Amino acid sequence: MAIFSVYAVNKSGGFIYQYDNYVHRAEAEKTFRYPLDCVLKIHDEKVVVSFGQRDGIRVGNALLSINGLDVNGKFTADGKEIIEYLKDSTNYPLSILFGRARLSSNEKLMPASMFHSLFAIGSQLSPEVGSTGIEMLETDMFKRHCFQTLTGIKLIVLTDPRQSGIDELLRKIYEIYSDFALKNPFYSLAMPIRFELFDQIFKGAFEIPALSANFGPGS
Amino acid sequence: MSRQSNRTTDSKKMNAELFTLTYGALVTQLCKDYENDEEVNKQLDKMGYNIGVRLIEDFLARSSVGRCQDFRETADVIAKVAFKMYLGITPSVTNWSPAGDEFSLILESNPLVDFVELPDNHSSLVYSNLLCGVLRGALEMVQMAVEVKFSQDTLRGDNVTEIRMKFIKRMEENLPAGDEVHSRICVPC
């Protein structure tokens, strides 16, 4: 299935729901000897590769774990600065896992709200009268589809660029939202959705054969 | 949790009597809880409003109705689609005001009052006032401020049940971006 994530944003740009449907791929683990033969730097409280791309390790990848222990920002699991730790030749040989940095929940929330503004700007800058906001945004690696309901809620789906059947999926997500969030008496409007039943039904929707049939295999 | 595994999002038809009786129990309880009928009417309207702001999403998700750009269109959708969908009846739309900002929904039969006979001491109770709140709440979510009230009620001796709807204003400030198709001011170049 090539649907990566689903986001929902309320009419004032607040974050309501987020769901990831992909596994982290393209992670590379490698054993290094002293001295380390790629250049690392600290970016956004993370250690990332700034130069030296090979063996599946790419520039921009973050350092995720050392000797199987997950790192904590720019510190090792036991609290040492990673950059200092890697300078010490007595720690070698060691095995390091590189991969794409995982988004924290705060980092997921920000682009959702940012897209809300982009959507509005898109409709304002339109040369044609009566234009909607951004409905689809395409890149090499994914497409971002957005459906805004009449009440102003935005449902956003990130998919593979070749994915079809998105309109049906967005419609289905809207139905699930209206059924399992709004009919829950303990859900307060426009607040984040944190209900187990909703999560279950939502995940179930990705397993419906009629939908997943035309969604094709993940790339 | 096996009980949840067979839940689906398909809409199910349910027995109207269960709904009618539940509503009756609600009104009776409110009459016990509050001293005067005015207060009960107010509470029913408030509950209806809270239902309406949620029900509108269900309605939009299930029907393929677009944004109404005219109150006449709104009247049609309410009578022919929404009432049909949720109460199984189709009220007629009449009594348009000359300005086209007011109309009446005439209910031949009101499923909420199937078993009701109003006692003498509840002469000012608007039994189905919940419906007013539902209509008001739902329309507010699609940026329409309306006033809704029962102007005739078979329960109070009238021949028909009539819900009067009055358009107050379009709530432009709440209009989602990219939806302001007809509200944009065109500046001549």
Coordinates of C-alpha atoms in Angstrom, one line a residue:
Chain A
M1 CA 0.0 0.0 0.0
A2 CA 1.5 3.3 -0.9
I3 CA -0.3 5.7 1.4
F4 CA 2.2 7.2 3.7
S5 CA 0.4 9.5 6.1
V6 CA -2.9 11.1 6.9
Y7 CA -3.3 14.5 8.6
A8 CA -6.4 16.3 9.7
V9 CA -6.5 20.0 10.4
N10 CA -9.4 22.0 11.9
K11 CA -10.7 25.2 10.3
S12 CA -8.4 27.4 12.3
G13 CA -5.3 25.5 11.3
G14 CA -5.1 23.5 14.5
F15 CA -3.9 19.9 14.4
I16 CA -6.6 17.2 14.9
Y17 CA -5.2 13.9 13.8
Q18 CA -2.1 12.3 12.3
Y19 CA -1.5 8.7 11.2
D20 CA 1.6 7.2 9.7
N21 CA 1.2 4.2 7.5
Y22 CA 4.8 3.4 6.5
V23 CA 7.8 1.6 7.8
H24 CA 11.1 3.4 8.0
R25 CA 13.2 2.1 5.1
A26 CA 16.6 2.8 3.7
E27 CA 18.4 2.6 7.0
A28 CA 22.0 1.6 6.9
E29 CA 24.1 0.1 9.6
K30 CA 27.9 -0.1 9.2
T31 CA 30.9 -0.9 11.4
F32 CA 33.5 1.8 11.5
R33 CA 37.2 1.9 12.5
Y34 CA 39.1 4.9 13.7
P35 CA 39.2 7.5 12.2
L36 CA 35.6 7.9 11.1
D37 CA 35.6 8.4 7.3
C38 CA 32.5 10.7 7.0
V39 CA 31.9 14.2 8.2
L40 CA 29.2 14.7 10.8
K41 CA 27.7 17.9 12.1
I42 CA 25.0 18.9 14.5
H43 CA 21.8 20.1 13.0
D44 CA 18.6 20.8 14.9
E45 CA 19.9 18.9 18.0
K46 CA 20.6 15.9 15.9
V47 CA 23.8 14.5 14.5
V48 CA 23.6 14.3 10.7
V49 CA 25.9 13.3 7.8
S50 CA 27.2 16.5 6.1
F51 CA 29.6 14.9 3.7
G52 CA 30.7 11.4 2.6
Q53 CA 28.0 9.4 1.0
R54 CA 28.3 5.6 0.4
D55 CA 27.1 2.2 1.5
G56 CA 23.6 3.4 1.8
I57 CA 24.5 6.2 4.1
R58 CA 23.3 9.5 2.5
V59 CA 24.1 13.1 3.2
G60 CA 21.4 14.4 5.5
N61 CA 20.8 11.1 7.2
A62 CA 20.7 11.3 11.0
L63 CA 22.7 9.1 13.3
L64 CA 20.1 6.9 15.0
S65 CA 22.0 4.4 17.1
I66 CA 25.5 3.4 18.2
N67 CA 26.2 -0.3 18.9
G68 CA 22.5 -1.0 18.8
L69 CA 21.7 1.7 21.5
D70 CA 19.4 4.5 20.3
V71 CA 20.9 7.9 20.6
N72 CA 19.1 10.7 22.3
G73 CA 19.4 13.8 20.2
K74 CA 23.0 14.8 20.1
F75 CA 23.9 12.6 23.1
T76 CA 24.5 8.9 23.4
A77 CA 22.2 6.6 25.3
D78 CA 24.4 7.1 28.4
G79 CA 24.5 10.8 28.1
K80 CA 27.9 11.5 26.4
E81 CA 28.2 14.0 23.5
I82 CA 28.2 11.9 20.3
I83 CA 30.7 14.1 18.5
E84 CA 33.2 13.8 21.4
Y85 CA 32.5 10.1 21.8
L86 CA 33.4 9.5 18.1
K87 CA 36.7 11.4 18.4
D88 CA 38.0 9.0 21.0
S89 CA 39.9 6.2 19.3
T90 CA 39.5 3.8 22.2
N91 CA 35.8 3.5 21.5
Y92 CA 36.4 1.9 18.1
P93 CA 35.5 -0.3 16.3
L94 CA 31.8 0.6 16.6
S95 CA 28.7 0.0 14.6
I96 CA 26.5 3.0 13.7
L97 CA 23.0 3.1 12.2
F98 CA 22.1 5.9 9.9
G99 CA 18.7 6.7 8.5
R100 CA 16.2 9.5 8.0
A101 CA 15.6 11.4 11.2
R102 CA 12.2 10.5 12.7
L103 CA 9.8 13.3 13.1
S104 CA 8.7 14.1 16.7
S105 CA 5.1 14.7 17.3
N106 CA 5.8 18.4 17.5
E107 CA 7.6 18.4 14.1
K108 CA 4.6 16.6 12.6
L109 CA 2.2 19.2 13.9
M110 CA 4.0 22.2 12.5
P111 CA 3.8 21.3 8.8
A112 CA 0.1 20.5 9.2
S113 CA -0.6 24.0 10.4
M114 CA 1.8 25.5 7.9
F115 CA 0.0 23.8 5.0
H116 CA -3.2 25.4 6.3
S117 CA -1.6 28.8 5.6
L118 CA -0.2 27.7 2.2
F119 CA -3.7 26.5 1.2
A120 CA -5.1 30.0 2.0
I121 CA -2.3 31.7 0.2
G122 CA -2.8 29.4 -2.8
S123 CA -6.4 30.5 -3.2
Q124 CA -5.5 34.2 -2.7
L125 CA -2.7 34.3 -5.3
S126 CA -4.8 32.5 -7.9
P127 CA -5.1 34.4 -11.1
E128 CA -8.6 33.0 -11.6
V129 CA -11.6 34.1 -9.6
G130 CA -13.2 31.6 -7.4
S131 CA -10.2 29.3 -7.0
T132 CA -10.0 26.8 -4.1
G133 CA -6.8 26.4 -2.1
I134 CA -4.1 23.8 -2.9
E135 CA -5.7 20.4 -3.7
M136 CA -2.6 18.5 -4.8
L137 CA 1.1 19.0 -4.3
E138 CA 3.4 16.8 -6.2
T139 CA 7.1 15.9 -5.6
D140 CA 9.4 13.2 -7.0
M141 CA 8.7 11.0 -4.1
F142 CA 5.2 11.7 -2.9
K143 CA 1.9 13.4 -3.7
R144 CA 0.0 15.4 -1.1
H145 CA -3.7 15.5 -1.6
C146 CA -5.9 17.9 0.4
F147 CA -9.7 17.8 0.7
Q148 CA -11.4 20.7 2.5
T149 CA -14.9 20.0 3.7
L150 CA -17.6 22.7 3.6
T151 CA -17.2 23.2 7.4
G152 CA -13.5 24.0 6.8
I153 CA -11.8 20.8 8.0
K154 CA -8.9 19.8 5.9
L155 CA -8.1 16.1 5.3
I156 CA -4.6 15.6 3.9
V157 CA -3.2 12.4 2.5
L158 CA 0.4 11.8 1.6
T159 CA 0.8 9.0 -1.1
D160 CA 3.0 7.6 -3.7
P161 CA 2.9 9.8 -6.8
R162 CA 1.4 6.9 -8.8
Q163 CA -1.4 6.2 -6.3
S164 CA -5.0 6.3 -7.6
G165 CA -8.3 6.2 -5.8
I166 CA -7.5 9.1 -3.5
D167 CA -10.9 10.8 -3.8
E168 CA -12.6 7.7 -2.5
L169 CA -10.1 7.4 0.3
L170 CA -10.6 11.1 1.4
R171 CA -14.4 10.6 1.3
K172 CA -14.0 7.5 3.5
I173 CA -11.8 9.3 6.0
Y174 CA -14.4 12.1 6.2
E175 CA -17.1 9.5 6.9
I176 CA -15.1 7.9 9.6
Y177 CA -14.4 11.2 11.2
S178 CA -18.0 12.2 11.2
D179 CA -19.0 8.8 12.6
F180 CA -16.4 7.9 15.1
A181 CA -15.1 11.3 16.3
L182 CA -18.2 13.6 16.1
K183 CA -20.6 11.0 17.4
N184 CA -18.5 10.4 20.4
P185 CA -20.1 12.5 23.1
F186 CA -16.7 13.0 24.9
Y187 CA -15.1 14.5 21.8
S188 CA -14.9 18.2 22.0
L189 CA -15.1 19.9 18.6
A190 CA -11.9 21.0 16.9
M191 CA -9.7 19.3 19.5
P192 CA -7.2 16.5 18.7
I193 CA -8.7 13.1 18.3
R194 CA -7.3 10.6 20.8
F195 CA -9.7 7.7 20.9
E196 CA -8.8 4.0 20.6
L197 CA -11.9 3.1 18.8
F198 CA -11.3 5.8 16.2
D199 CA -7.8 4.6 15.7
Q200 CA -9.0 1.0 15.2
I201 CA -11.6 1.9 12.7
F202 CA -9.2 4.3 10.9
K203 CA -6.5 1.6 10.5
G204 CA -9.2 -0.8 9.4
A205 CA -10.1 1.5 6.6
F206 CA -6.7 0.9 5.0
E207 CA -7.4 -2.8 4.9
I208 CA -10.7 -2.6 3.0
P209 CA -10.0 -4.7 -0.1
A210 CA -12.1 -2.4 -2.4
L211 CA -9.8 0.5 -1.4
S212 CA -6.5 -1.2 -1.2
A213 CA -7.0 -3.1 -4.4
N214 CA -6.2 -0.1 -6.6
F215 CA -3.7 1.2 -4.2
G216 CA -1.0 -1.2 -5.5
P217 CA 2.2 -2.3 -3.8
G218 CA 4.5 0.1 -2.1
S219 CA 7.6 1.1 -4.0
Chain B
M1 CA -12.2 -6.0 21.7
S2 CA -14.4 -8.2 19.5
R3 CA -17.5 -6.1 19.8
Q4 CA -15.9 -3.4 17.8
S5 CA -14.6 -5.6 15.0
N6 CA -18.0 -5.8 13.3
R7 CA -18.6 -2.1 13.4
T8 CA -18.7 -0.5 10.0
T9 CA -19.3 3.1 8.9
D10 CA -22.3 2.1 6.8
S11 CA -25.4 4.0 7.8
K12 CA -28.0 1.8 9.3
K13 CA -31.7 2.2 9.4
M14 CA -33.3 2.0 12.8
N15 CA -36.7 1.7 14.2
A16 CA -38.3 5.2 14.4
E17 CA -40.3 4.3 17.5
L18 CA -37.2 3.8 19.5
F19 CA -36.1 7.3 18.6
T20 CA -39.5 8.8 19.2
L21 CA -39.8 7.1 22.6
T22 CA -36.3 8.1 23.6
Y23 CA -37.0 11.7 22.7
G24 CA -40.3 11.5 24.7
A25 CA -38.3 10.3 27.7
L26 CA -35.9 13.2 27.3
V27 CA -38.6 15.8 27.2
T28 CA -40.5 14.3 30.1
Q29 CA -37.3 14.3 32.2
L30 CA -36.6 18.0 31.3
C31 CA -40.2 18.9 32.3
K32 CA -39.5 17.3 35.7
D33 CA -36.1 19.0 36.0
Y34 CA -37.2 22.5 35.1
E35 CA -40.0 24.6 36.6
N36 CA -41.3 26.3 33.5
D37 CA -41.8 25.3 29.9
E38 CA -39.7 28.2 28.6
E39 CA -36.7 26.8 30.3
V40 CA -37.4 23.4 28.8
N41 CA -37.7 24.9 25.3
K42 CA -34.4 26.6 25.8
Q43 CA -32.7 23.4 26.9
L44 CA -34.1 21.5 24.0
D45 CA -32.8 24.1 21.6
K46 CA -29.4 24.0 23.2
M47 CA -29.2 20.2 23.0
G48 CA -30.4 20.4 19.4
Y49 CA -27.7 22.9 18.6
N50 CA -25.0 20.6 20.0
I51 CA -26.4 17.8 17.9
G52 CA -26.6 20.0 14.8
V53 CA -22.9 21.1 14.8
R54 CA -21.9 17.4 14.7
L55 CA -24.7 16.1 12.5
I56 CA -23.8 18.4 9.7
E57 CA -20.5 16.6 9.1
D58 CA -22.3 13.3 8.9
F59 CA -24.7 14.8 6.5
L60 CA -22.0 16.3 4.2
A61 CA -20.0 13.1 4.3
R62 CA -23.0 10.9 3.2
S63 CA -24.6 13.2 0.7
S64 CA -22.8 14.9 -2.1
V65 CA -24.3 18.3 -1.5
G66 CA -22.1 21.2 -2.3
R67 CA -22.1 24.7 -0.8
C68 CA -25.5 26.5 -1.2
Q69 CA -25.2 30.0 -2.7
D70 CA -28.8 30.8 -2.2
F71 CA -31.3 30.3 0.6
R72 CA -33.8 28.6 -1.8
E73 CA -31.2 26.0 -2.5
T74 CA -30.7 25.6 1.3
A75 CA -34.4 25.1 1.8
D76 CA -34.5 22.4 -0.8
V77 CA -31.6 20.5 0.6
I78 CA -33.0 20.6 4.1
A79 CA -36.5 19.5 3.1
K80 CA -35.7 17.0 0.4
V81 CA -32.4 15.5 1.5
A82 CA -31.7 16.1 5.2
F83 CA -35.2 15.6 6.6
K84 CA -35.6 12.5 4.4
M85 CA -32.3 11.1 5.5
Y86 CA -32.7 11.6 9.2
L87 CA -36.5 11.5 9.9
G88 CA -37.8 9.8 6.8
I89 CA -40.2 12.6 5.9
T90 CA -40.2 15.3 3.3
P91 CA -41.7 18.6 4.5
S92 CA -43.0 21.1 1.9
V93 CA -41.3 24.4 1.5
T94 CA -43.8 27.3 1.4
N95 CA -44.6 30.9 2.5
W96 CA -41.5 32.5 1.0
S97 CA -41.0 36.1 2.1
P98 CA -40.7 38.6 -0.8
A99 CA -37.0 39.1 0.0
G100 CA -36.4 35.4 -0.2
D101 CA -34.9 35.3 3.3
E102 CA -37.7 33.5 5.1
F103 CA -39.6 30.3 4.4
S104 CA -41.6 27.7 6.2
L105 CA -41.2 24.0 6.4
I106 CA -44.7 22.3 6.7
L107 CA -44.5 18.9 8.3
E108 CA -47.4 16.7 7.4
S109 CA -46.4 14.3 10.0
N110 CA -43.8 14.8 12.7
P111 CA -42.3 11.5 13.8
L112 CA -41.3 13.0 17.2
V113 CA -45.0 13.5 18.3
D114 CA -46.4 10.1 17.2
F115 CA -47.6 9.2 20.7
V116 CA -47.9 12.6 22.3
E117 CA -50.8 14.5 23.8
L118 CA -49.8 17.7 25.5
P119 CA -51.3 18.0 29.0
D120 CA -53.0 21.3 29.8
N121 CA -50.3 22.5 32.2
H122 CA -47.7 22.5 29.4
S123 CA -49.4 24.9 27.0
S124 CA -46.3 26.8 26.2
L125 CA -44.0 23.8 25.8
V126 CA -42.6 23.5 22.2
Y127 CA -42.3 19.8 22.2
S128 CA -40.1 19.4 19.2
N129 CA -37.9 22.4 19.8
L130 CA -34.8 20.2 19.5
L131 CA -35.3 20.3 15.7
C132 CA -34.9 24.1 15.8
G133 CA -31.6 23.8 17.5
V134 CA -30.4 21.1 15.1
L135 CA -31.2 23.3 12.1
R136 CA -29.5 26.3 13.6
G137 CA -26.4 24.4 14.7
A138 CA -25.9 22.6 11.4
L139 CA -26.3 25.8 9.3
E140 CA -24.0 27.7 11.5
M141 CA -21.2 25.2 10.6
V142 CA -21.7 26.0 7.0
Q143 CA -21.4 29.7 7.7
M144 CA -25.1 30.6 7.7
A145 CA -26.7 32.3 10.7
V146 CA -30.4 31.5 10.8
E147 CA -33.3 31.9 13.2
V148 CA -35.6 28.9 13.5
K149 CA -38.8 28.6 15.4
F150 CA -42.1 26.6 15.5
S151 CA -44.9 28.9 14.3
Q152 CA -47.6 26.3 14.2
D153 CA -47.8 22.9 16.0
T154 CA -50.4 20.2 15.7
L155 CA -49.8 19.5 19.3
R156 CA -51.2 22.9 20.2
G157 CA -54.3 22.6 18.0
D158 CA -53.0 23.9 14.7
N159 CA -53.8 22.1 11.5
V160 CA -50.2 21.6 10.5
T161 CA -46.8 21.8 12.0
E162 CA -44.8 24.7 10.6
I163 CA -41.1 25.5 11.2
R164 CA -40.2 29.1 10.2
M165 CA -36.7 29.7 9.1
K166 CA -35.2 33.2 8.8
F167 CA -31.8 33.9 7.2
I168 CA -29.9 36.4 9.3
K169 CA -26.5 36.6 7.6
R170 CA -23.6 34.8 6.0
M171 CA -20.8 34.4 8.6
E172 CA -18.0 35.6 6.3
E173 CA -15.4 35.6 9.1
N174 CA -15.7 31.8 9.4
L175 CA -15.6 31.1 5.7
P176 CA -12.8 28.6 5.0
A177 CA -10.1 29.9 2.6
G178 CA -10.8 29.1 -1.0
D179 CA -14.5 28.8 -0.5
E180 CA -15.4 32.5 -0.8
V181 CA -16.4 32.1 -4.5
H182 CA -19.2 34.6 -4.4
S183 CA -18.2 36.8 -1.6
R184 CA -15.0 38.2 -3.2
I185 CA -15.1 41.9 -4.1
C186 CA -14.0 42.3 -7.7
V187 CA -11.9 45.4 -8.3
P188 CA -12.1 46.6 -11.8
C189 CA -8.7 47.0 -13.4

